[in-house]
mmCIF file of C-alpha atoms in Angstrom:
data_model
loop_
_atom_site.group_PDB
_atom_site.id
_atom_site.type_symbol
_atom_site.label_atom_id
_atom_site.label_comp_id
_atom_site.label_asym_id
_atom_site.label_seq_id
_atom_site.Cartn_x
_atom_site.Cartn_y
_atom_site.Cartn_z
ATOM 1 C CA UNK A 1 82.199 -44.717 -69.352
ATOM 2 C CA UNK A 2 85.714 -45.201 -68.347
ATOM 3 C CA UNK A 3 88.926 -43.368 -69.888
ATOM 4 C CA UNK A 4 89.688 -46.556 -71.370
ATOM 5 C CA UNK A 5 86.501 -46.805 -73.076
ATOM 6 C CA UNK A 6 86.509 -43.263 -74.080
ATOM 7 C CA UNK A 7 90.014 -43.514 -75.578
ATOM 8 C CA UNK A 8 88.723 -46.407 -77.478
ATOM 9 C CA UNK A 9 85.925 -44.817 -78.876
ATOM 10 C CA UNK A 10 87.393 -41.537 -79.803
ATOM 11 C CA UNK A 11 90.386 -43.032 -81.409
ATOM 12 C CA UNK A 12 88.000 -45.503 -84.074
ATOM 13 C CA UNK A 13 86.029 -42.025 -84.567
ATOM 14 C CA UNK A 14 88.674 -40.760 -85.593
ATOM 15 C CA UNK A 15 89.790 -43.964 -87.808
ATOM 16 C CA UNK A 16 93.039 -44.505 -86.215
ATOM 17 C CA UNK A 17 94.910 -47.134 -85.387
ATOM 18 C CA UNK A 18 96.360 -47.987 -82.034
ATOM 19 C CA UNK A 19 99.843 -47.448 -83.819
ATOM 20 C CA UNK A 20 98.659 -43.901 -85.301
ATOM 21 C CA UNK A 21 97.418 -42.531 -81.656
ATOM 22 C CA UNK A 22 100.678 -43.528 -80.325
ATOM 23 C CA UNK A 23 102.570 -41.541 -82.936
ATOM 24 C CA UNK A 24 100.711 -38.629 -82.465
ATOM 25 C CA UNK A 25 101.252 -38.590 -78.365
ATOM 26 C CA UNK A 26 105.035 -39.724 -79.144
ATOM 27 C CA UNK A 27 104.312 -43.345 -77.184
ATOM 28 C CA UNK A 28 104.716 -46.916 -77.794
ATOM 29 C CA UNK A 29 101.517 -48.637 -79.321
ATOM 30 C CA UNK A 30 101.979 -50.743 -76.151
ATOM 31 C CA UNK A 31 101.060 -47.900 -73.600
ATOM 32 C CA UNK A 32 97.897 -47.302 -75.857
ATOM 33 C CA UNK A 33 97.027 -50.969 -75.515
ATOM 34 C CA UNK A 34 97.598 -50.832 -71.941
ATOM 35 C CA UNK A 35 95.432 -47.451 -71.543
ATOM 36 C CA UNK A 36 92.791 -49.028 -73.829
ATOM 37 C CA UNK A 37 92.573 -51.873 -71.350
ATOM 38 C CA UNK A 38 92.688 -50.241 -68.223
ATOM 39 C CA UNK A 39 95.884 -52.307 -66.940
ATOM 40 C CA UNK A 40 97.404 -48.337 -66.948
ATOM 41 C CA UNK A 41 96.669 -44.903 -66.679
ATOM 42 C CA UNK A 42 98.262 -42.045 -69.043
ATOM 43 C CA UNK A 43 100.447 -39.256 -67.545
ATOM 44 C CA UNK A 44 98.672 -35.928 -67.435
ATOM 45 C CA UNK A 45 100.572 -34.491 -69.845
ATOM 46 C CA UNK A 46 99.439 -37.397 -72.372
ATOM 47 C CA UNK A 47 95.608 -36.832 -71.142
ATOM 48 C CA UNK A 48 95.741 -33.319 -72.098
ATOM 49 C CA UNK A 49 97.350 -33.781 -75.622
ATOM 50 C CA UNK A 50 95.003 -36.534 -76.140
ATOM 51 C CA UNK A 51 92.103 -33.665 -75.111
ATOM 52 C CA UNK A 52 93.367 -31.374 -77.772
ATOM 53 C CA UNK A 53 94.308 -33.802 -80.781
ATOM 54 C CA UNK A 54 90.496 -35.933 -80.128
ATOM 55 C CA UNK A 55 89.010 -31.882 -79.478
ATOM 56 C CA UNK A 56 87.052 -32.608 -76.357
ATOM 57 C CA UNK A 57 88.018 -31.906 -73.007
ATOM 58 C CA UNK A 58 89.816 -32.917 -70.056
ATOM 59 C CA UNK A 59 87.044 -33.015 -67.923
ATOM 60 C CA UNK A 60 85.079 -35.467 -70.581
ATOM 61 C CA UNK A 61 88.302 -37.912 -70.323
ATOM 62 C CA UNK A 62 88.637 -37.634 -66.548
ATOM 63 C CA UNK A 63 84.988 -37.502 -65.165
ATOM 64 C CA UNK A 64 83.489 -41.456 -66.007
ATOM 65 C CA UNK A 65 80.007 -39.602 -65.691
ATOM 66 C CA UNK A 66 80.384 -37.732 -69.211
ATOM 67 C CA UNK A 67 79.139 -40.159 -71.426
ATOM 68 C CA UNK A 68 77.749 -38.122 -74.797
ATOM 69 C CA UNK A 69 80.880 -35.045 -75.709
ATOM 70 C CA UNK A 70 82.139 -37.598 -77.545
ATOM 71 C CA UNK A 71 80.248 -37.476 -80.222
ATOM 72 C CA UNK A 72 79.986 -33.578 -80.193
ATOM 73 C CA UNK A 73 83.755 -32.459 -80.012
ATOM 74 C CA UNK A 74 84.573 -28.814 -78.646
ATOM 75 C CA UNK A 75 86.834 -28.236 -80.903
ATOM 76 C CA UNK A 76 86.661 -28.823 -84.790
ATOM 77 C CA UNK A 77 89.436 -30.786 -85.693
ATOM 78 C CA UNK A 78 91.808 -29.676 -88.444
ATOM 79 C CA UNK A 79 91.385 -31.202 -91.646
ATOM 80 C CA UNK A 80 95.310 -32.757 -91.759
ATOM 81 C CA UNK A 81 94.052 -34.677 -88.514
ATOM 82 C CA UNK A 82 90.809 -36.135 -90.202
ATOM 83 C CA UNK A 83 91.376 -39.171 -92.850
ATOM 84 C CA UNK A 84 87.715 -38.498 -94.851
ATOM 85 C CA UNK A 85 84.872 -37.818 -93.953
ATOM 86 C CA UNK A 86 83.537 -41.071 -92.593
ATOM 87 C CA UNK A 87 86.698 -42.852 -91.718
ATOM 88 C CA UNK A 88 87.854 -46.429 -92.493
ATOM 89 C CA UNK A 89 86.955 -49.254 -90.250
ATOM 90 C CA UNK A 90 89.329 -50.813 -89.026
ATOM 91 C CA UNK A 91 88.957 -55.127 -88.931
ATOM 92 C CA UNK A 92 90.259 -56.724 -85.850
ATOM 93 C CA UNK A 93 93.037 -59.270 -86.229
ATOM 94 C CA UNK A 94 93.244 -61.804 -83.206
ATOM 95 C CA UNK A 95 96.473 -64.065 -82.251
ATOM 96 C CA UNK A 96 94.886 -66.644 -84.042
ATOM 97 C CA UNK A 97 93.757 -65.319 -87.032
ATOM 98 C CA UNK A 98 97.382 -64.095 -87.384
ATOM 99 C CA UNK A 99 99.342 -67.612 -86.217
ATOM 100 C CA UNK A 100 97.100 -68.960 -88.830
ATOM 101 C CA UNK A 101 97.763 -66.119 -91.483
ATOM 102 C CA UNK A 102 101.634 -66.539 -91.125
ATOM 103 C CA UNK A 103 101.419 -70.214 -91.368
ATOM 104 C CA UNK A 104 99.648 -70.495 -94.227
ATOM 105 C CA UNK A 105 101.807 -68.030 -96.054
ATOM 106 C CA UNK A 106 104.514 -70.273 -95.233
ATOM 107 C CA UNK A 107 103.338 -73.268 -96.632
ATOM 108 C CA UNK A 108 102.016 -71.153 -99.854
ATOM 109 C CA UNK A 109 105.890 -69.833 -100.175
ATOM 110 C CA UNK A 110 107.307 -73.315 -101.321
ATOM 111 C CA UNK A 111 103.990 -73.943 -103.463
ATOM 112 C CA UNK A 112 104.059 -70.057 -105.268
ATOM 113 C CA UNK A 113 107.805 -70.574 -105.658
ATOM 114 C CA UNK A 114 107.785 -73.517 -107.492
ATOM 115 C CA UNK A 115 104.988 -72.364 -110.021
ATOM 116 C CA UNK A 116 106.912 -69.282 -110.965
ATOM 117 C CA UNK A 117 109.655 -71.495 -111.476
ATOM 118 C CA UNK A 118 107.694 -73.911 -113.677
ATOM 119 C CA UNK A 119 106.598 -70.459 -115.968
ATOM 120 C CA UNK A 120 110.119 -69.210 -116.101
ATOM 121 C CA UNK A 121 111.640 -72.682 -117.293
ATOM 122 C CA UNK A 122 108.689 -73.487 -119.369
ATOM 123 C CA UNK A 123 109.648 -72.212 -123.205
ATOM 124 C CA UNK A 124 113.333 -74.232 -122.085
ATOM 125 C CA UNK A 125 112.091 -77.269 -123.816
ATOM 126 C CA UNK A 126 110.758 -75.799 -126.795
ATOM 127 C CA UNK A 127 114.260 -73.744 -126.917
ATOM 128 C CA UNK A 128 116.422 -76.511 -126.933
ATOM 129 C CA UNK A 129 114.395 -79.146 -129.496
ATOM 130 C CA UNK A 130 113.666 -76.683 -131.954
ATOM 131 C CA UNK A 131 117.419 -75.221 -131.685
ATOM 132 C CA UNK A 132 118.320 -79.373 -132.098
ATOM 133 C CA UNK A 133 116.098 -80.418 -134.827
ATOM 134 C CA UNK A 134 116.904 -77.137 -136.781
ATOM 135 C CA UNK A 135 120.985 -77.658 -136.620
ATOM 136 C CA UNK A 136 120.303 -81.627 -136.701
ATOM 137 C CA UNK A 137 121.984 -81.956 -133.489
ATOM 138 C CA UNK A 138 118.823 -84.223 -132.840
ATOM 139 C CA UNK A 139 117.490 -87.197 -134.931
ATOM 140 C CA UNK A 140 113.817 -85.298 -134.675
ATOM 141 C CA UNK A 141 111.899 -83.271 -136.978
ATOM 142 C CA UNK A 142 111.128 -79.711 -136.868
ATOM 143 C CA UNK A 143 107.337 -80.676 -136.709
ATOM 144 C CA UNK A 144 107.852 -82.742 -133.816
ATOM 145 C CA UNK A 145 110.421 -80.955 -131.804
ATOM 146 C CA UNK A 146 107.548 -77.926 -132.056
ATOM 147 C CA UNK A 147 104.640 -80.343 -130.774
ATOM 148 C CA UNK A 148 106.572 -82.300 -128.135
ATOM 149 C CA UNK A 149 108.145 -78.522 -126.742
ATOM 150 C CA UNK A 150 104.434 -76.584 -127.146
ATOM 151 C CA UNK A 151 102.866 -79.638 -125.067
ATOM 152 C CA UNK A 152 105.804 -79.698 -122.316
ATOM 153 C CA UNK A 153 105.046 -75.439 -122.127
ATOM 154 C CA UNK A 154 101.177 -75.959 -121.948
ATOM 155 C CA UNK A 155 101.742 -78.595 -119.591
ATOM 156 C CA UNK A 156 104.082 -76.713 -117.286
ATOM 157 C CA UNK A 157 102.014 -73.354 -117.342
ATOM 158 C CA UNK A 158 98.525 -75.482 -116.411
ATOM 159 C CA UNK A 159 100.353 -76.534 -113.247
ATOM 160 C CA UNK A 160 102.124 -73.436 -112.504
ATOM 161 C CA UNK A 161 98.278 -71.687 -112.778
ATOM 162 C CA UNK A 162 96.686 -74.452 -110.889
ATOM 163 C CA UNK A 163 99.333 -74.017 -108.078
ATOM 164 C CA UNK A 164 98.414 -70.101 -108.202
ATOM 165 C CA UNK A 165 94.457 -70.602 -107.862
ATOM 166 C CA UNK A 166 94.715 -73.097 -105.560
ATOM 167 C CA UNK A 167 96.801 -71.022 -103.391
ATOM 168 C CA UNK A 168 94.751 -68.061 -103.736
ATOM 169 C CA UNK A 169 91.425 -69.881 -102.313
ATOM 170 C CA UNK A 170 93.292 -71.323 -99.769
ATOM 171 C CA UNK A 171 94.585 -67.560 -98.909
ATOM 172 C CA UNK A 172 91.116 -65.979 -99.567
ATOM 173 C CA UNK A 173 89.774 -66.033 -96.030
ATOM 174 C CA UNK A 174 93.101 -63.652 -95.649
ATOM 175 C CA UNK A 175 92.048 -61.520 -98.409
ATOM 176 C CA UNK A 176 91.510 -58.492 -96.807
ATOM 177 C CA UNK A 177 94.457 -57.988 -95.584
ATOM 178 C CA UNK A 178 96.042 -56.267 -99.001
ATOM 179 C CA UNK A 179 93.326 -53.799 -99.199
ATOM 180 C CA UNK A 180 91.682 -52.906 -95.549
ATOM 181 C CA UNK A 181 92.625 -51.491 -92.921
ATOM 182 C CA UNK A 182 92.937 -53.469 -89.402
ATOM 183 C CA UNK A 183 93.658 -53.369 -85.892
ATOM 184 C CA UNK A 184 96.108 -56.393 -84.250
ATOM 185 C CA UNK A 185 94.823 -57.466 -80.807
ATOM 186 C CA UNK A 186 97.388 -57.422 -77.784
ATOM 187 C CA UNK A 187 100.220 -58.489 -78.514
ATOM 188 C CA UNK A 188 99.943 -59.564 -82.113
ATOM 189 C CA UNK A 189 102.550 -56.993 -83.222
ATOM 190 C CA UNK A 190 104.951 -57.597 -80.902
ATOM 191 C CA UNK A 191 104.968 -61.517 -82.061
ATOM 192 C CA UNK A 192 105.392 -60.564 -85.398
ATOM 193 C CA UNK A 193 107.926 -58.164 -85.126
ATOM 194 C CA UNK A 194 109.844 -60.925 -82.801
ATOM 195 C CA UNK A 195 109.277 -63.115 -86.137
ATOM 196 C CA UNK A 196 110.646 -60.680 -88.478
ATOM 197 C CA UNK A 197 113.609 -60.602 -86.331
ATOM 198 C CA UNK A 198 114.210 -64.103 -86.150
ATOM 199 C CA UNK A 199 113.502 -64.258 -90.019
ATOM 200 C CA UNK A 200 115.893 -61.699 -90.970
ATOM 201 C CA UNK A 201 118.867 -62.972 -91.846
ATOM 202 C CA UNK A 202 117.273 -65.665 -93.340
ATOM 203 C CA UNK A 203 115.250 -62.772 -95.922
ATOM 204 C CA UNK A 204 118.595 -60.821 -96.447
ATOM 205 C CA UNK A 205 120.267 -64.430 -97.372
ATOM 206 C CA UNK A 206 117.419 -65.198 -99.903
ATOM 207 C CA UNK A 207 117.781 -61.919 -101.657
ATOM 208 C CA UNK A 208 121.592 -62.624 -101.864
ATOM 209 C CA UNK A 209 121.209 -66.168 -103.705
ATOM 210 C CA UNK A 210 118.402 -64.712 -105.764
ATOM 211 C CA UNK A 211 120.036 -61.596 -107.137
ATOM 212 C CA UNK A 212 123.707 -64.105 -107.595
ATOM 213 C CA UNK A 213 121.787 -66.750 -109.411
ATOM 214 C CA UNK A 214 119.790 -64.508 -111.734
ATOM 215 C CA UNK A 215 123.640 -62.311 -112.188
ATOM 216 C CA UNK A 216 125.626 -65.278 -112.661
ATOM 217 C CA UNK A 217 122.729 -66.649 -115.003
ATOM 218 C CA UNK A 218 124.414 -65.258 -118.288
ATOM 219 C CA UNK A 219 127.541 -66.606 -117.662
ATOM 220 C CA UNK A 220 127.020 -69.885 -119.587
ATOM 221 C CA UNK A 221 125.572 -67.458 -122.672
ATOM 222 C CA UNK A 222 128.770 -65.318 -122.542
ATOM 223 C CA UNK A 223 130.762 -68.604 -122.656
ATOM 224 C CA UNK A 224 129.064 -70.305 -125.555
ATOM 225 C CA UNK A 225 129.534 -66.852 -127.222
ATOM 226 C CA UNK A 226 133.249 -67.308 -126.793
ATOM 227 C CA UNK A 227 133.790 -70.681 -127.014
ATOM 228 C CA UNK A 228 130.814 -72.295 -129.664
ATOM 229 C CA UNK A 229 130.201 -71.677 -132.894
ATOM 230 C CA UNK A 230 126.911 -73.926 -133.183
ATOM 231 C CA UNK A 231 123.429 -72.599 -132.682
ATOM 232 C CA UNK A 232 122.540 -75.381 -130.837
ATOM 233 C CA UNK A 233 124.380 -74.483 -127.774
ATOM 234 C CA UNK A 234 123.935 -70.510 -127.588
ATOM 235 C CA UNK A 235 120.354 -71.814 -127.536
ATOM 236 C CA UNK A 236 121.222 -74.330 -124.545
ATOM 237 C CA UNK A 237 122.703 -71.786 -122.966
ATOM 238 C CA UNK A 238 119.795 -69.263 -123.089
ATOM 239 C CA UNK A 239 117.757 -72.579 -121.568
ATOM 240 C CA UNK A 240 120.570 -72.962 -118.760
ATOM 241 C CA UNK A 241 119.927 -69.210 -118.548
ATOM 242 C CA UNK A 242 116.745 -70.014 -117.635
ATOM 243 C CA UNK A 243 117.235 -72.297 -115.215
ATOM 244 C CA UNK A 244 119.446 -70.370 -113.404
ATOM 245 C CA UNK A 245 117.001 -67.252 -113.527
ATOM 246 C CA UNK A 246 114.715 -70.136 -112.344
ATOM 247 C CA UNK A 247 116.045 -70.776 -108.908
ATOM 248 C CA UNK A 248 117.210 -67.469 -107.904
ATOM 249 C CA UNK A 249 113.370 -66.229 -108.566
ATOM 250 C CA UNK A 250 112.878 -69.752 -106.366
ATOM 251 C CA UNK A 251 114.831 -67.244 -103.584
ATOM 252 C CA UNK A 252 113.033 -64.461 -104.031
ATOM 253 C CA UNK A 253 109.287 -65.986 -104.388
ATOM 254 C CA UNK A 254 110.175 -68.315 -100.811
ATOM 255 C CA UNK A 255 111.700 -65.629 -98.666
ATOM 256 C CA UNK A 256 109.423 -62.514 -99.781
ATOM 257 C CA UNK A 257 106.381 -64.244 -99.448
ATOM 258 C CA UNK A 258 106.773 -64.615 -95.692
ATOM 259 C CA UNK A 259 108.415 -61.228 -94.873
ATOM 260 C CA UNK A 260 105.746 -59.915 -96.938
ATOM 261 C CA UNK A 261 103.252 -61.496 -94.519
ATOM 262 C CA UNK A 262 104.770 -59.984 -91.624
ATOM 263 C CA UNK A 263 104.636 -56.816 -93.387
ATOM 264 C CA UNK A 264 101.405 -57.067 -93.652
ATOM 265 C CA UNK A 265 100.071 -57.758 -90.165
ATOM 266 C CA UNK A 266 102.450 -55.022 -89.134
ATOM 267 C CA UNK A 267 100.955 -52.845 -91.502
ATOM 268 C CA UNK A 268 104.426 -51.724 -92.792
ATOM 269 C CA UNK A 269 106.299 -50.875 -96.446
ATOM 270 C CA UNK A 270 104.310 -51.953 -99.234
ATOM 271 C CA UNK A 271 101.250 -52.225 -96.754
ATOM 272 C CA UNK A 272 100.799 -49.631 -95.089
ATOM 273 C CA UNK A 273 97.443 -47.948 -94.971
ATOM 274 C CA UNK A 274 98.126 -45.315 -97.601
ATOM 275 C CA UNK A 275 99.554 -48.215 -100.111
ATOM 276 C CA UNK A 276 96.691 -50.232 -99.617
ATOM 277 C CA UNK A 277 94.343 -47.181 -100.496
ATOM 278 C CA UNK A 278 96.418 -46.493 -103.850
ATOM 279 C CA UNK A 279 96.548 -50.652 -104.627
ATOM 280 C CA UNK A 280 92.645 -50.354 -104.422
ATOM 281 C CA UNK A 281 92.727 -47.194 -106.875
ATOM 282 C CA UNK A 282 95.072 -49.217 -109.119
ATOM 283 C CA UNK A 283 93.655 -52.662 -109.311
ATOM 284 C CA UNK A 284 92.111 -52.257 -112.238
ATOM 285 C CA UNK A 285 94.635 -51.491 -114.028
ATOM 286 C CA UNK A 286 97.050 -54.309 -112.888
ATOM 287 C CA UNK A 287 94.259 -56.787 -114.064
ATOM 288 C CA UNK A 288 93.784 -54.965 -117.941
ATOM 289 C CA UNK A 289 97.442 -54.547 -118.203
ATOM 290 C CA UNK A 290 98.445 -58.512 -117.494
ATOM 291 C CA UNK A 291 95.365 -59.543 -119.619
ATOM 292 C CA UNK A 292 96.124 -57.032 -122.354
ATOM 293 C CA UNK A 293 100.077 -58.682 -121.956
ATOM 294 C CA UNK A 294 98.906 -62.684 -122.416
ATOM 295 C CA UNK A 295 96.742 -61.635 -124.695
ATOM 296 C CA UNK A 296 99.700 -59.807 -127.120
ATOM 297 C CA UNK A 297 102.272 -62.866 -125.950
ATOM 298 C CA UNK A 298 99.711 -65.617 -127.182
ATOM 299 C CA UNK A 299 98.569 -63.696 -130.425
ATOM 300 C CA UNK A 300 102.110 -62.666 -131.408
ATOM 301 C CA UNK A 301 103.526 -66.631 -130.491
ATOM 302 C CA UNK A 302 100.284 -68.156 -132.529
ATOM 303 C CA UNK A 303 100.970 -65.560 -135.428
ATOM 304 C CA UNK A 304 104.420 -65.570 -136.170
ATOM 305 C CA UNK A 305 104.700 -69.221 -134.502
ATOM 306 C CA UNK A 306 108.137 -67.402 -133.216
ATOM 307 C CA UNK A 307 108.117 -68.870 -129.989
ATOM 308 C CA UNK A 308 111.909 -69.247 -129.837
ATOM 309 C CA UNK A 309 111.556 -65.085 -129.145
ATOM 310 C CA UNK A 310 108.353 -64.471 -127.737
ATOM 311 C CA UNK A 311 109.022 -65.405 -124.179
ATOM 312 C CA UNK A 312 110.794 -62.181 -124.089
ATOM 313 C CA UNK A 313 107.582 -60.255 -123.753
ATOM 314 C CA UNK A 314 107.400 -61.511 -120.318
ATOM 315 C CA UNK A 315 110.389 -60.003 -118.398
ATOM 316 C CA UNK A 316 109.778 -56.767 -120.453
ATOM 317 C CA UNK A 317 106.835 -56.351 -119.418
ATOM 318 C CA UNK A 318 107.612 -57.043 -116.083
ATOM 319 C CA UNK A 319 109.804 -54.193 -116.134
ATOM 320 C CA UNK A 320 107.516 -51.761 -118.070
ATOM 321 C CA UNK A 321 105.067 -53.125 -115.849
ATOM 322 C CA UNK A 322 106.553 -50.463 -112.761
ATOM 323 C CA UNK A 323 107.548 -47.697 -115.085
ATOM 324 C CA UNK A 324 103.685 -47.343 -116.729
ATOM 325 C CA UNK A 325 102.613 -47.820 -112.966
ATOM 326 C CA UNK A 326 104.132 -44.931 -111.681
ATOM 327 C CA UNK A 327 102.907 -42.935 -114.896
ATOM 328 C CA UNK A 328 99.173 -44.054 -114.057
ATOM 329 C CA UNK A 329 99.775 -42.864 -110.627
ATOM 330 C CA UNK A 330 101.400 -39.239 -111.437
ATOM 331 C CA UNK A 331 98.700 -38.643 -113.560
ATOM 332 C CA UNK A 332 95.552 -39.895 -111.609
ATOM 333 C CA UNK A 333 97.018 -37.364 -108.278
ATOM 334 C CA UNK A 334 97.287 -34.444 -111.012
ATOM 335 C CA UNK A 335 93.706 -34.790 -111.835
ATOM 336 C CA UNK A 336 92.995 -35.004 -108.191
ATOM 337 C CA UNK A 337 94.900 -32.032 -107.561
ATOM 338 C CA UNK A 338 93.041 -30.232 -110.254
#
């Protein structure tokens, strides 16, 4: 066995990552790639840290006739340098597996951007021809402006959830990148941070339209406020609200989606091997607390038949939505602690 081999083996003993080994030695992840496939050799100063921080020797790395130390180290290892017990496989991730990962994110981007955008304006058309039959601003009935603006809500939520499903089986075969742990081949990273380069200023321009749109969003409220006295149009406005809240989510949902693709080839932010561990822990409770917040929204909105007002459960909960998160979390590391 060569030292490439052996560095190979030792480091997915230890469950590492090419990018993990390299922090540890203070290297690039490209020198590991290149030691890994014997197009270099490391210094000697790298071979002996590598020695100490695998716990075998020297001689194992250097002499190609030491096959079986490997698997019996000299040294035990610390436990701060062991992930668990049995560590985490990574999966491999080729060029093509990720040219085809980042393209299909970016065709999902448009397609995820518009649903979201269909759910956000969707109670607009209820808003406006109840608000009209109820000041008589429109020749309809109360009855009908409630049937016509339920069936326009249904309608635009069906396609908004059909765009989400269908996205997610197209993105299944890319599922495990949320929740494993994975290895690029050669030269994978170093396309994708080139990518994220490129795509840069075009994320930190989304995020500026976005967050103006959804700010200047309340502008038409606050002038109806001043200006009208009718019902009517301070319930227009909270549509045009809407709207506006609408598109600069449109922002938001386009640009994120693809930097968060990059993100998560790279391994990086909201992806990184210790977030994906915790996202596994807290799956479960991201799916009961969405299902137990449709399920209050419809039963409230069917109750009360309020659903001038019940939209509102949506952005609160959005924001609750982090706050209870981090609550779960504090308390499920005490009780680990303990």
């Amino acid at each position: 066995m060569i030292l490439a081999d052996k560095i190979i083996t030792l480091r997915r003993q230890n469950g590492w990552s090419q990018e993990e080994l390299a922090e540890r030695l203070n290297v690039t992840r490209q020198s590991v790639s290149k030691w890994e496939g014997a197009q270099s050799v490391p210094e000697l100063e790298k071979i002996v840290q590598m020695s100490r921080i695998f716990g075998v020797s020297t001689d194992y790395l250097l002499k190609e006739e030491q096959t079986e130390e490997c698997c019996i180290p000299a040294v035990e290892r610390p436990a701060s340098d062991r992930q668990d017990a049995m560590p985490e496989t990574a999966r491999k991730v080729t060029m093509a597996e990720a040219m085809a990962f980042l393209d299909e994110r970016a065709a999902a981007a448009k397609r995820l951007a518009l649903a979201v955008f269909l759910c956000i304006l969707s109670p607009a058309c209820l808003l406006v021809l109840a608000a009209g039959a109820d000041t008589q601003v429109l020749p309809i009935s109360e009855n009908l402006a409630a049937g016509v603006g339920l069936i326009v809500l249904f309608l635009m939520i069906a396609a908004a959830v059909a765009v989400f499903i269908s996205s997610g089986m197209k993105g299944k075969t890319f599922e495990f990148l949320d929740t494993e742990a994975i290895e690029t081949e050669y030269g994978v990273s170093d396309m994708v941070r080139e990518k994220r380069e490129q795509y840069k200023s075009h994320y930190t321009r989304g995020l500026i339209l976005g967050t103006s749109f959804c700010i200047l969003s309340v502008i038409p409220l606050f002038l109806v406020l001043f200006l009208a006295e009718s019902d009517f149009w301070s319930v227009a406005a909270v549509a045009v609200l809407l709207l506006l809240v609408g598109i600069g989510v449109q922002f938001f949902v386009r640009t994120g989606t693809t930097w968060s693709a990059m993100q998560k080839l790279l391994e990086e932010g909201d992806f990184s091997k210790q977030a994906k561990r915790e996202r596994k822990e807290g799956s479960a409770f991201s799916t009961v607390y969405w299902l137990a917040v449709t399920a209050g929204f419809l039963a409230y909105s069917f109750i009360t038949e309020d659903w001038e007002r019940s939209w509102i459960v949506w952005p609160v909960a959005g924001v609750l939505f982090a706050a209870v998160r981090i609550i779960v979390n504090a308390f499920a590391k005490s009780r680990k602690q303990d």
